[in-house]
CSV table of C-alpha atoms in Angstrom, one decimal:
chain,number,residue,atom,x,y,z
A,1,MET,CA,-17.9,-28.1,-0.7
A,2,SER,CA,-17.4,-29.0,-4.4
A,3,LYS,CA,-14.0,-28.7,-6.1
A,4,THR,CA,-15.5,-26.5,-8.7
A,5,ALA,CA,-16.7,-23.9,-6.2
A,6,PRO,CA,-14.9,-20.7,-5.9
A,7,ASP,CA,-13.0,-22.2,-3.0
A,8,GLY,CA,-11.6,-25.0,-5.1
A,9,GLY,CA,-8.3,-25.7,-6.8
A,10,PRO,CA,-9.0,-24.1,-10.2
A,11,ALA,CA,-9.7,-20.7,-8.6
A,12,ALA,CA,-6.8,-20.9,-6.4
A,13,ALA,CA,-4.5,-21.9,-9.2
A,14,GLY,CA,-5.8,-18.9,-11.1
A,15,ALA,CA,-4.3,-16.7,-8.5
A,16,VAL,CA,-0.9,-17.9,-9.7
A,17,SER,CA,-1.3,-18.7,-13.3
A,18,ASN,CA,-2.8,-15.3,-14.1
A,19,THR,CA,-0.3,-13.3,-12.2
A,20,GLY,CA,0.3,-10.8,-15.0
A,21,ARG,CA,-3.4,-10.2,-15.7
A,22,ASN,CA,-4.2,-10.0,-12.0
A,23,SER,CA,-1.4,-7.5,-11.5
A,24,LEU,CA,-2.9,-5.2,-14.0
A,25,LEU,CA,-6.3,-5.4,-12.4
A,26,TYR,CA,-5.0,-4.8,-8.9
A,27,LEU,CA,-3.0,-1.9,-10.3
A,28,ALA,CA,-6.0,-0.4,-12.1
A,29,GLY,CA,-8.0,-0.8,-8.9
A,30,ALA,CA,-5.3,1.0,-6.8
A,31,LEU,CA,-5.1,3.8,-9.3
A,32,MET,CA,-8.9,4.3,-9.1
A,33,GLN,CA,-8.7,4.0,-5.3
A,34,GLY,CA,-6.0,6.6,-5.2
A,35,LEU,CA,-8.0,8.9,-7.3
A,36,GLY,CA,-10.4,9.2,-4.3
A,37,ILE,CA,-8.2,11.5,-2.3
A,38,PHE,CA,-7.0,13.3,-5.5
A,39,ILE,CA,-10.6,14.2,-6.4
A,40,VAL,CA,-11.7,15.1,-2.9
A,41,GLN,CA,-8.7,17.1,-1.6
A,42,PRO,CA,-9.0,20.3,-3.7
A,43,PHE,CA,-12.8,20.5,-2.9
A,44,ALA,CA,-12.2,19.7,0.8
A,45,LEU,CA,-9.5,22.5,1.0
A,46,HIS,CA,-11.9,24.9,-0.6
A,47,LEU,CA,-14.9,24.0,1.6
A,48,LEU,CA,-13.0,23.9,4.9
A,49,ASN,CA,-11.1,27.1,4.2
A,50,SER,CA,-9.1,26.7,7.4
A,51,ASP,CA,-5.6,25.3,7.9
A,52,GLY,CA,-6.7,23.9,11.3
A,53,LYS,CA,-9.7,22.1,10.0
A,54,TRP,CA,-7.7,20.8,7.0
A,55,GLN,CA,-5.0,19.4,9.3
A,56,GLU,CA,-7.6,17.7,11.5
A,57,LEU,CA,-9.2,16.0,8.4
A,58,TYR,CA,-5.8,15.2,6.8
A,59,LEU,CA,-4.6,13.5,10.0
A,60,SER,CA,-7.8,11.5,10.4
A,61,VAL,CA,-7.8,10.3,6.8
A,62,SER,CA,-4.1,9.5,6.9
A,63,LEU,CA,-4.7,7.4,10.1
A,64,ILE,CA,-7.2,5.3,8.2
A,65,GLN,CA,-5.1,5.1,5.0
A,66,VAL,CA,-1.9,4.0,6.6
A,67,GLY,CA,-3.6,1.8,9.1
A,68,VAL,CA,-5.5,-0.1,6.4
A,69,VAL,CA,-2.6,-0.5,4.1
A,70,LEU,CA,-0.2,-1.6,6.8
A,71,ALA,CA,-2.7,-4.0,8.4
A,72,SER,CA,-2.5,-6.0,5.2
A,73,ALA,CA,1.0,-7.1,6.2
A,74,GLY,CA,-0.4,-9.2,9.0
A,75,LEU,CA,-3.4,-11.5,9.3
A,76,PRO,CA,-4.5,-11.1,5.6
A,77,LEU,CA,-1.3,-12.8,4.6
A,78,ALA,CA,-1.9,-15.5,7.1
A,79,ILE,CA,-5.3,-16.1,5.5
A,80,THR,CA,-3.8,-16.3,2.0
A,81,LYS,CA,-1.1,-18.7,3.3
A,82,ALA,CA,-3.7,-20.9,5.0
A,83,TRP,CA,-5.7,-21.1,1.8
A,84,PHE,CA,-2.9,-22.8,-0.1
A,85,GLU,CA,-2.4,-25.5,2.5
A,86,PRO,CA,-4.1,-28.9,2.0
A,87,GLY,CA,-7.7,-28.5,3.1
A,88,GLY,CA,-6.9,-25.0,4.3
A,89,GLN,CA,-10.0,-23.2,3.1
A,90,ALA,CA,-11.9,-23.7,6.3
A,91,LYS,CA,-8.9,-22.5,8.4
A,92,ALA,CA,-8.6,-19.5,6.2
A,93,ARG,CA,-12.2,-18.5,6.7
A,94,ALA,CA,-11.8,-19.0,10.5
A,95,ILE,CA,-8.8,-16.7,10.5
A,96,SER,CA,-10.8,-14.3,8.4
A,97,GLY,CA,-13.5,-14.3,11.1
A,98,PHE,CA,-10.9,-13.7,13.8
A,99,LEU,CA,-9.6,-10.6,11.8
A,100,THR,CA,-13.1,-9.3,11.2
A,101,ILE,CA,-14.3,-9.6,14.8
A,102,GLY,CA,-10.9,-8.6,16.3
A,103,GLY,CA,-10.5,-5.6,14.1
A,104,LEU,CA,-13.9,-4.3,15.0
A,105,LEU,CA,-13.3,-4.8,18.7
A,106,LEU,CA,-9.9,-3.1,18.5
A,107,GLY,CA,-11.4,-0.1,16.6
A,108,LEU,CA,-14.2,0.3,19.2
A,109,ALA,CA,-11.7,-0.1,22.0
A,110,GLY,CA,-9.4,2.5,20.5
A,111,ALA,CA,-12.2,5.0,20.1
A,112,GLY,CA,-13.3,4.4,23.6
A,113,THR,CA,-9.8,4.7,25.0
A,114,TYR,CA,-9.3,7.9,23.1
A,115,GLY,CA,-12.5,9.3,24.6
A,116,LEU,CA,-11.4,8.4,28.1
A,117,VAL,CA,-7.9,9.8,27.7
A,118,THR,CA,-9.2,13.1,26.3
A,119,GLY,CA,-12.0,13.2,28.9
A,120,GLY,CA,-14.6,13.3,26.1
A,121,ASN,CA,-13.1,16.6,24.8
A,122,GLY,CA,-10.9,15.0,22.1
A,123,THR,CA,-11.3,15.4,18.3
A,124,ALA,CA,-14.4,13.5,17.2
A,125,SER,CA,-12.8,13.0,13.8
A,126,PHE,CA,-10.1,10.8,15.3
A,127,ALA,CA,-12.6,8.7,17.1
A,128,ILE,CA,-14.6,8.1,13.9
A,129,ALA,CA,-11.3,7.2,12.1
A,130,LEU,CA,-10.5,4.6,14.7
A,131,VAL,CA,-13.9,2.9,14.3
A,132,ALA,CA,-13.6,3.1,10.5
A,133,MET,CA,-10.2,1.3,10.8
A,134,GLY,CA,-11.9,-1.4,12.8
A,135,LEU,CA,-14.6,-1.8,10.1
A,136,GLN,CA,-12.0,-1.9,7.4
A,137,ALA,CA,-10.7,-5.1,9.0
A,138,SER,CA,-13.6,-7.0,7.5
A,139,VAL,CA,-12.8,-5.6,4.1
A,140,LEU,CA,-9.2,-6.8,4.4
A,141,ALA,CA,-10.3,-10.2,5.5
A,142,ALA,CA,-12.6,-10.6,2.5
A,143,GLN,CA,-9.9,-9.4,0.2
A,144,ALA,CA,-7.4,-11.9,1.5
A,145,ILE,CA,-9.9,-14.7,0.5
A,146,LEU,CA,-10.6,-13.1,-2.9
A,147,ARG,CA,-6.8,-12.8,-3.5
A,148,ALA,CA,-6.3,-16.5,-2.8
A,149,GLN,CA,-9.2,-17.4,-5.0
A,150,GLY,CA,-7.8,-15.4,-7.9
A,151,ARG,CA,-10.9,-13.0,-8.0
A,152,PRO,CA,-9.3,-9.6,-8.6
A,153,LEU,CA,-12.4,-8.0,-10.0
A,154,MET,CA,-14.4,-8.4,-6.8
A,155,PHE,CA,-11.2,-7.5,-4.8
A,156,VAL,CA,-11.1,-4.2,-6.7
A,157,ALA,CA,-14.8,-3.6,-6.3
A,158,LEU,CA,-14.5,-3.9,-2.5
A,159,SER,CA,-11.5,-1.5,-2.6
A,160,LEU,CA,-13.5,1.1,-4.5
A,161,CYS,CA,-16.5,0.8,-2.3
A,162,SER,CA,-14.4,1.3,0.9
A,163,SER,CA,-12.2,4.1,-0.5
A,164,MET,CA,-13.3,6.2,-3.5
A,165,ALA,CA,-17.0,5.9,-2.6
A,166,ALA,CA,-16.2,6.7,1.0
A,167,TYR,CA,-14.3,9.8,0.1
A,168,VAL,CA,-17.1,11.0,-2.1
A,169,GLY,CA,-19.5,10.2,0.7
A,170,GLY,CA,-17.5,12.4,3.0
A,171,LEU,CA,-17.5,15.3,0.5
A,172,LEU,CA,-21.2,15.0,-0.1
A,173,ALA,CA,-21.8,15.1,3.7
A,174,MET,CA,-19.9,18.4,4.0
A,175,LEU,CA,-21.9,19.9,1.1
A,176,LEU,CA,-25.2,18.8,2.8
A,177,PHE,CA,-24.5,19.3,6.5
A,178,GLY,CA,-21.6,21.8,6.8
A,179,ALA,CA,-17.9,22.1,6.1
A,180,GLU,CA,-16.4,20.5,9.2
A,181,ALA,CA,-13.9,17.7,9.4
A,182,VAL,CA,-16.1,15.6,11.7
A,183,VAL,CA,-19.0,15.9,9.1
A,184,PHE,CA,-16.7,14.6,6.4
A,185,MET,CA,-15.5,11.7,8.6
A,186,ALA,CA,-19.2,10.8,9.5
A,187,GLY,CA,-20.1,10.5,5.8
A,188,TYR,CA,-16.9,8.6,5.2
A,189,GLY,CA,-17.7,6.2,8.1
A,190,VAL,CA,-21.2,5.4,6.7
A,191,LEU,CA,-19.8,4.3,3.4
A,192,VAL,CA,-17.1,2.2,5.2
A,193,PHE,CA,-19.8,0.5,7.2
A,194,LEU,CA,-21.7,-0.4,4.1
A,195,SER,CA,-18.5,-1.8,2.6
A,196,ALA,CA,-18.0,-3.9,5.7
A,197,ILE,CA,-21.5,-5.4,5.2
A,198,LEU,CA,-20.7,-6.2,1.6
A,199,SER,CA,-17.4,-7.8,2.5
A,200,LEU,CA,-19.2,-10.2,4.9
A,201,LEU,CA,-21.4,-11.3,2.0
A,202,VAL,CA,-18.6,-11.7,-0.4
A,203,GLY,CA,-15.9,-13.2,1.9
A,204,ARG,CA,-18.1,-15.4,4.1
A,205,PRO,CA,-15.9,-15.5,7.1
A,206,ALA,CA,-16.4,-18.3,9.7
A,207,MET,CA,-16.3,-18.1,13.5
A,208,PRO,CA,-12.7,-18.2,14.8
A,209,LEU,CA,-13.3,-21.5,16.8
A,210,SER,CA,-15.0,-23.3,13.9
A,211,HIS,CA,-11.6,-24.8,12.8
A,212,LYS,CA,-9.3,-26.4,15.3
A,213,GLY,CA,-5.9,-24.6,15.4
A,214,ALA,CA,-7.1,-21.5,13.4
A,215,LEU,CA,-7.3,-19.3,16.4
A,216,ARG,CA,-3.9,-20.4,17.7
A,217,GLU,CA,-2.3,-19.8,14.3
A,218,ALA,CA,-4.0,-16.4,14.0
A,219,ILE,CA,-2.6,-15.3,17.3
A,220,ALA,CA,0.9,-16.8,16.6
A,221,VAL,CA,1.0,-14.9,13.3
A,222,GLY,CA,-0.7,-11.7,14.5
A,223,ALA,CA,1.2,-11.2,17.8
A,224,PRO,CA,4.6,-10.6,16.4
A,225,VAL,CA,3.1,-8.4,13.7
A,226,LEU,CA,1.5,-5.9,16.1
A,227,PRO,CA,4.8,-4.1,17.0
A,228,HIS,CA,5.8,-4.4,13.4
A,229,THR,CA,2.6,-2.8,12.1
A,230,GLY,CA,2.8,0.0,14.7
A,231,ALA,CA,6.4,0.7,13.7
A,232,LEU,CA,5.7,0.6,10.0
A,233,MET,CA,2.8,2.9,10.5
A,234,LEU,CA,5.1,5.4,12.2
A,235,LEU,CA,7.7,4.9,9.6
A,236,THR,CA,5.2,5.9,6.9
A,237,GLN,CA,3.1,8.5,8.7
A,238,GLY,CA,5.4,9.6,11.6
A,239,ALA,CA,6.9,12.6,9.7
A,240,PRO,CA,3.8,14.8,9.9
A,241,PHE,CA,3.5,14.2,13.6
A,242,LEU,CA,7.2,14.8,14.2
A,243,LEU,CA,6.9,18.1,12.3
A,244,ALA,CA,3.8,19.0,14.3
A,245,ALA,CA,5.8,18.5,17.5
A,246,LEU,CA,9.1,20.1,16.4
A,247,ALA,CA,8.6,22.6,13.6
A,248,ALA,CA,6.7,25.8,13.3
A,249,ASN,CA,2.9,25.9,13.1
A,250,GLY,CA,1.6,25.0,9.7
A,251,ILE,CA,4.7,23.1,8.5
A,252,SER,CA,3.1,19.8,9.2
A,253,GLY,CA,0.1,20.8,7.2
A,254,ASP,CA,2.2,21.7,4.2
A,255,TYR,CA,3.9,18.3,4.3
A,256,GLY,CA,0.5,16.8,4.4
A,257,LYS,CA,-0.5,18.5,1.2
A,258,VAL,CA,1.9,16.3,-0.7
A,259,GLN,CA,1.9,13.2,1.5
A,260,VAL,CA,-0.3,11.6,-1.1
A,261,PHE,CA,3.0,10.9,-3.1
A,262,ILE,CA,4.3,8.5,-0.4
A,263,LEU,CA,0.9,7.1,0.5
A,264,GLY,CA,0.0,6.6,-3.2
A,265,THR,CA,3.3,4.9,-3.8
A,266,ILE,CA,2.7,2.4,-1.0
A,267,THR,CA,-0.9,1.9,-2.1
A,268,LEU,CA,0.1,1.0,-5.7
A,269,LEU,CA,2.9,-1.4,-4.6
A,270,GLY,CA,0.5,-3.0,-2.1
A,271,ALA,CA,-2.0,-3.5,-4.9
A,272,LEU,CA,0.7,-5.2,-7.1
A,273,ASN,CA,1.8,-7.3,-4.1
A,274,ASN,CA,-1.7,-8.9,-4.1
A,275,ALA,CA,-0.6,-10.7,-7.2
A,276,TRP,CA,3.0,-11.4,-6.0
A,277,VAL,CA,2.0,-12.9,-2.6
A,278,PRO,CA,0.1,-16.0,-3.9
A,279,ALA,CA,2.7,-16.5,-6.6
A,280,LEU,CA,5.5,-16.7,-3.9
A,281,MET,CA,3.5,-18.5,-1.2
A,282,SER,CA,2.4,-21.4,-3.5
A,283,VAL,CA,5.9,-22.7,-4.3
A,284,ARG,CA,8.9,-24.1,-2.4
A,285,GLY,CA,12.5,-25.1,-3.1
A,286,GLN,CA,14.0,-24.3,-6.5
A,287,ASP,CA,10.6,-23.3,-7.8
A,288,ARG,CA,10.6,-20.6,-5.2
A,289,VAL,CA,14.0,-19.3,-6.4
A,290,ALA,CA,12.8,-19.1,-10.0
A,291,ARG,CA,9.5,-17.4,-8.9
A,292,MET,CA,11.4,-14.9,-6.7
A,293,ARG,CA,13.7,-14.0,-9.6
A,294,SER,CA,10.8,-13.3,-11.8
A,295,THR,CA,8.9,-11.4,-9.1
A,296,MET,CA,11.8,-9.3,-8.0
A,297,THR,CA,12.5,-8.4,-11.6
A,298,THR,CA,8.9,-7.3,-12.1
A,299,ALA,CA,8.9,-5.5,-8.7
A,300,SER,CA,12.1,-3.6,-9.4
A,301,LEU,CA,10.8,-2.4,-12.7
A,302,ALA,CA,7.4,-1.6,-11.2
A,303,GLY,CA,9.1,0.5,-8.5
A,304,LEU,CA,11.1,2.4,-11.1
A,305,ALA,CA,8.0,3.0,-13.2
A,306,ILE,CA,6.1,4.4,-10.2
A,307,VAL,CA,9.0,6.7,-9.4
A,308,VAL,CA,9.1,7.9,-13.0
A,309,VAL,CA,5.4,8.6,-13.3
A,310,ALA,CA,4.8,10.0,-9.8
A,311,ALA,CA,7.8,12.3,-9.6
A,312,ALA,CA,7.0,13.6,-13.1
A,313,GLY,CA,3.6,14.7,-11.9
A,314,ALA,CA,4.8,16.3,-8.7
A,315,ASN,CA,5.1,19.8,-10.2
A,316,LEU,CA,1.7,19.8,-11.8
A,317,VAL,CA,0.0,18.2,-8.8
A,318,VAL,CA,1.5,20.7,-6.3
A,319,HIS,CA,0.2,23.6,-8.5
A,320,LEU,CA,-3.3,22.0,-8.6
A,321,MET,CA,-3.6,20.6,-5.0
A,322,ALA,CA,-1.2,22.6,-2.8
A,323,GLY,CA,-2.0,26.1,-3.9
A,324,GLY,CA,1.0,26.3,-6.2
A,325,LYS,CA,3.5,26.4,-3.3
A,326,GLU,CA,6.6,25.6,-5.4
A,327,SER,CA,8.8,24.9,-2.3
A,328,LEU,CA,6.8,21.7,-1.9
A,329,ILE,CA,7.7,20.4,-5.4
A,330,PRO,CA,11.1,18.9,-4.6
A,331,VAL,CA,9.5,17.3,-1.5
A,332,ALA,CA,6.8,15.7,-3.6
A,333,GLN,CA,9.5,14.6,-6.2
A,334,LEU,CA,11.5,12.8,-3.5
A,335,MET,CA,8.7,10.9,-1.8
A,336,PRO,CA,8.1,8.3,-4.5
A,337,LEU,CA,11.7,7.0,-4.0
A,338,ALA,CA,10.3,5.1,-1.1
A,339,ALA,CA,9.1,2.6,-3.7
A,340,MET,CA,12.6,1.1,-4.2
A,341,GLY,CA,13.0,0.1,-0.6
A,342,TYR,CA,9.4,-0.9,-0.2
A,343,VAL,CA,9.4,-3.5,-3.1
A,344,LEU,CA,12.4,-5.3,-1.4
A,345,TYR,CA,10.6,-5.3,1.9
A,346,LEU,CA,7.4,-6.6,0.5
A,347,ASN,CA,8.9,-9.7,-1.2
A,348,ALA,CA,11.3,-10.5,1.7
A,349,SER,CA,8.6,-10.2,4.3
A,350,THR,CA,6.4,-12.5,2.2
A,351,LEU,CA,9.0,-15.3,2.5
A,352,LEU,CA,9.0,-14.8,6.3
A,353,PHE,CA,5.2,-15.2,6.4
A,354,ALA,CA,5.4,-18.2,4.1
A,355,ASP,CA,7.9,-19.9,6.4
A,356,ASN,CA,6.2,-18.9,9.7
A,357,ALA,CA,9.1,-16.8,10.7
A,358,THR,CA,7.1,-13.6,11.5
A,359,TRP,CA,8.9,-13.0,14.8
A,360,TRP,CA,11.6,-11.3,12.7
A,361,LEU,CA,9.1,-8.5,12.0
A,362,SER,CA,8.8,-7.6,15.7
A,363,VAL,CA,12.5,-7.0,15.7
A,364,VAL,CA,13.5,-5.6,12.4
A,365,THR,CA,10.9,-2.9,11.8
A,366,PRO,CA,11.1,-1.3,15.2
A,367,ALA,CA,14.9,-1.2,14.9
A,368,VAL,CA,14.6,0.5,11.5
A,369,LEU,CA,12.1,3.0,13.0
A,370,LEU,CA,14.5,4.0,15.8
A,371,VAL,CA,17.3,4.7,13.2
A,372,SER,CA,14.9,6.6,10.9
A,373,ALA,CA,13.6,8.7,13.8
A,374,ALA,CA,17.1,9.7,14.8
A,375,VAL,CA,17.9,10.6,11.2
A,376,ALA,CA,14.7,12.6,10.6
A,377,PHE,CA,14.9,14.5,13.9
A,378,TRP,CA,17.3,17.3,12.8
A,379,PRO,CA,15.6,18.2,9.5
A,380,ALA,CA,12.2,18.0,11.2
A,381,SER,CA,13.3,20.3,14.0
A,382,THR,CA,14.5,22.9,11.5
A,383,GLY,CA,11.4,22.6,9.3
A,384,ASN,CA,13.5,21.3,6.3
A,385,LEU,CA,10.8,19.3,4.4
A,386,VAL,CA,13.3,18.3,1.7
A,387,GLY,CA,15.5,16.8,4.3
A,388,VAL,CA,12.5,15.0,5.9
A,389,ALA,CA,11.6,13.5,2.5
A,390,VAL,CA,15.1,12.3,1.9
A,391,SER,CA,15.3,10.7,5.3
A,392,SER,CA,11.9,9.0,4.6
A,393,ALA,CA,13.1,7.5,1.3
A,394,GLY,CA,16.3,6.4,2.9
A,395,SER,CA,14.4,4.8,5.8
A,396,PHE,CA,12.4,2.6,3.4
A,397,LEU,CA,15.6,1.6,1.6
A,398,LEU,CA,17.1,0.6,5.0
A,399,LEU,CA,13.9,-1.3,5.7
A,400,GLY,CA,14.2,-3.3,2.5
A,401,VAL,CA,17.9,-4.0,2.9
A,402,ALA,CA,17.3,-5.2,6.5
A,403,TYR,CA,14.6,-7.6,5.4
A,404,PHE,CA,16.7,-8.8,2.5
A,405,ALA,CA,19.5,-9.6,4.9
A,406,VAL,CA,17.2,-11.6,7.1
A,407,ALA,CA,15.3,-13.5,4.3
A,408,ARG,CA,17.8,-13.8,1.4
A,409,LYS,CA,18.8,-17.4,2.2
A,410,ARG,CA,15.2,-18.4,1.9
A,411,ALA,CA,15.4,-17.9,-1.9
A,412,ALA,CA,19.1,-17.8,-2.4
A,413,GLY,CA,20.0,-16.9,-6.0
A,414,GLY,CA,16.5,-15.5,-6.8
A,415,TRP,CA,16.7,-11.8,-5.9
A,416,ALA,CA,17.9,-10.4,-9.3
A,417,PRO,CA,20.3,-8.0,-7.5
A,418,GLY,CA,21.7,-6.5,-10.7
A,419,ILE,CA,18.3,-5.4,-12.0
A,420,TYR,CA,17.3,-4.1,-8.6
A,421,VAL,CA,20.4,-2.0,-8.1
A,422,ALA,CA,20.2,-0.7,-11.6
A,423,CYS,CA,16.6,0.4,-11.1
A,424,CYS,CA,17.6,2.1,-7.8
A,425,ILE,CA,20.4,4.1,-9.4
A,426,ALA,CA,18.1,5.0,-12.3
A,427,ALA,CA,15.3,6.2,-9.9
A,428,VAL,CA,17.7,8.4,-7.9
A,429,GLY,CA,19.3,9.8,-11.1
A,430,TYR,CA,16.0,10.6,-12.6
A,431,THR,CA,14.7,12.3,-9.5
A,432,VAL,CA,17.8,14.5,-9.3
A,433,VAL,CA,17.4,15.6,-12.9
A,434,LEU,CA,13.8,16.5,-12.2
A,435,MET,CA,14.8,18.6,-9.1
A,436,LEU,CA,17.2,20.6,-11.3
A,437,LEU,CA,14.3,21.7,-13.6
A,438,PRO,CA,12.4,25.0,-13.1
A,439,THR,CA,9.4,24.8,-10.7
A,440,ASN,CA,6.9,26.8,-12.8
A,441,LEU,CA,3.7,25.3,-14.0
A,442,THR,CA,4.8,25.3,-17.7
A,443,THR,CA,7.7,23.0,-16.9
A,444,GLY,CA,5.3,20.8,-14.9
A,445,LEU,CA,3.0,20.5,-17.9
A,446,ILE,CA,5.9,19.7,-20.3
A,447,THR,CA,7.3,17.1,-18.0
A,448,VAL,CA,4.0,15.3,-17.6
A,449,ALA,CA,3.4,15.4,-21.4
A,450,SER,CA,6.9,14.1,-22.1
A,451,VAL,CA,6.6,11.2,-19.6
A,452,ALA,CA,3.0,10.4,-20.9
A,453,VAL,CA,4.3,10.1,-24.5
A,454,ALA,CA,7.2,8.0,-23.4
A,455,VAL,CA,5.0,5.7,-21.4
A,456,LEU,CA,2.4,5.3,-24.2
A,457,GLY,CA,5.2,4.7,-26.7
A,458,GLY,CA,6.8,2.0,-24.5
A,459,ALA,CA,3.4,0.3,-24.0
A,460,ALA,CA,2.8,0.3,-27.7
A,461,LEU,CA,6.2,-1.2,-28.4
A,462,TRP,CA,5.7,-3.8,-25.7
A,463,ARG,CA,2.3,-4.8,-27.1
A,464,ALA,CA,3.7,-5.0,-30.6
A,465,ARG,CA,6.5,-7.3,-29.5
A,466,LEU,CA,4.0,-9.6,-27.8
A,467,ARG,CA,1.6,-9.7,-30.8
A,468,PRO,CA,1.2,-13.2,-32.3
A,469,GLY,CA,3.5,-13.5,-35.3
A,470,SER,CA,6.1,-11.1,-34.1
A,471,ALA,CA,9.7,-12.2,-34.0
A,472,ARG,CA,9.8,-12.7,-30.2
A,473,MET,CA,6.5,-14.7,-30.2
A,474,LYS,CA,7.7,-17.2,-32.8
A,475,PRO,CA,8.8,-20.4,-31.1
A,476,GLU,CA,12.1,-22.0,-32.3
A,477,ARG,CA,11.8,-25.2,-34.2
A,478,ALA,CA,13.1,-28.2,-32.3
A,479,SER,CA,16.0,-30.0,-33.9
A,480,VAL,CA,15.4,-33.5,-35.2
A,481,ASP,CA,19.0,-34.3,-35.9
């Protein structure tokens, strides 16, 4: 393979040198990806016209969303890490093949097991969702290769094919064949299958045994991540199931109407993390400390920005997507606070992957899950959705702090704690102020307009300061004395 091929050094270096540009592309892709559920949900609610059918569809889609996002914390990171090792492209492709084949087999096995457990009388939507999750493994594997190569455009194209296009496919299926959750999931599954085929053509995975040691490394990395992934999935998506078991009928469905605020937050940060991962994994020693300081500064500000924008839109979105049920507005406003703990978790866990210390994940995340379940039990049992949202945001902060405690010495001095704490305080204070405002639609429109003006003004100011010839862009003349 030539050095100028997409596998070669220049492309890999691009993943690091163009971190800022790539971050914007990944973020744009995540925004468009997130629009899929935003576009589909109002129409799906109207077509289904049933709380029971909506809850079935919502849980099926959530299973895929969370499973796909959280699966990216395992073998895809191992693929990216292998890529940056000397001669590691072949190993990365072999691990990619392991993820592709293994994910498909697990998805099929999960659907088969679900069918056996339910005696063939279970919800078909859940079975389709499990198979779709298995197919998405090939998309994740290809995206890990593309991330290492520094090819964000193709990465984003795969995301859109397997998400937005799939949502639209599900909606079209209901329009053509009937308003049932299983019909939506069937249409969704067809588009995911086509996306999986595209990912094989783009990512070109190899057979797991084609590189000596690749299979062993994949298992060594993946085995500790399995309990972590399951625990993190429950940490993110467990609240609706807890509410379904403990609260009155329909409460879980109400929570699900605004669940997009926490899923969207995680999706956006996961997209940005695609730029942060290669930047951190490609350095060691003091270079890692400097890179971590820069990354954590960016991540802290990104988390705050997501809280500001998402919480500001909660009022308007609830009126548009949740039937104007104003009691859900503070719930939606609180959910994005999960961002502040999640950014700390993302960067700390990346160091553990880079140093082959993934066994920590099998201990830390399940422990945090147990604590969060105990905290959420009381508000869930009383149907207090605001209390559940607060416990969820607190659980992610606990997760981030726990991983920071484990990984802090691996980049000692590079965590920018002052900026991170200031952003956390600002995020909480901002959310509290929003919760004190009226919950009518007019207030929601004014809030969105105000934040939009502030964001556009800040972007214009930032661009002006970076413009060639501005005071901040003029280099200082070196002294010749």
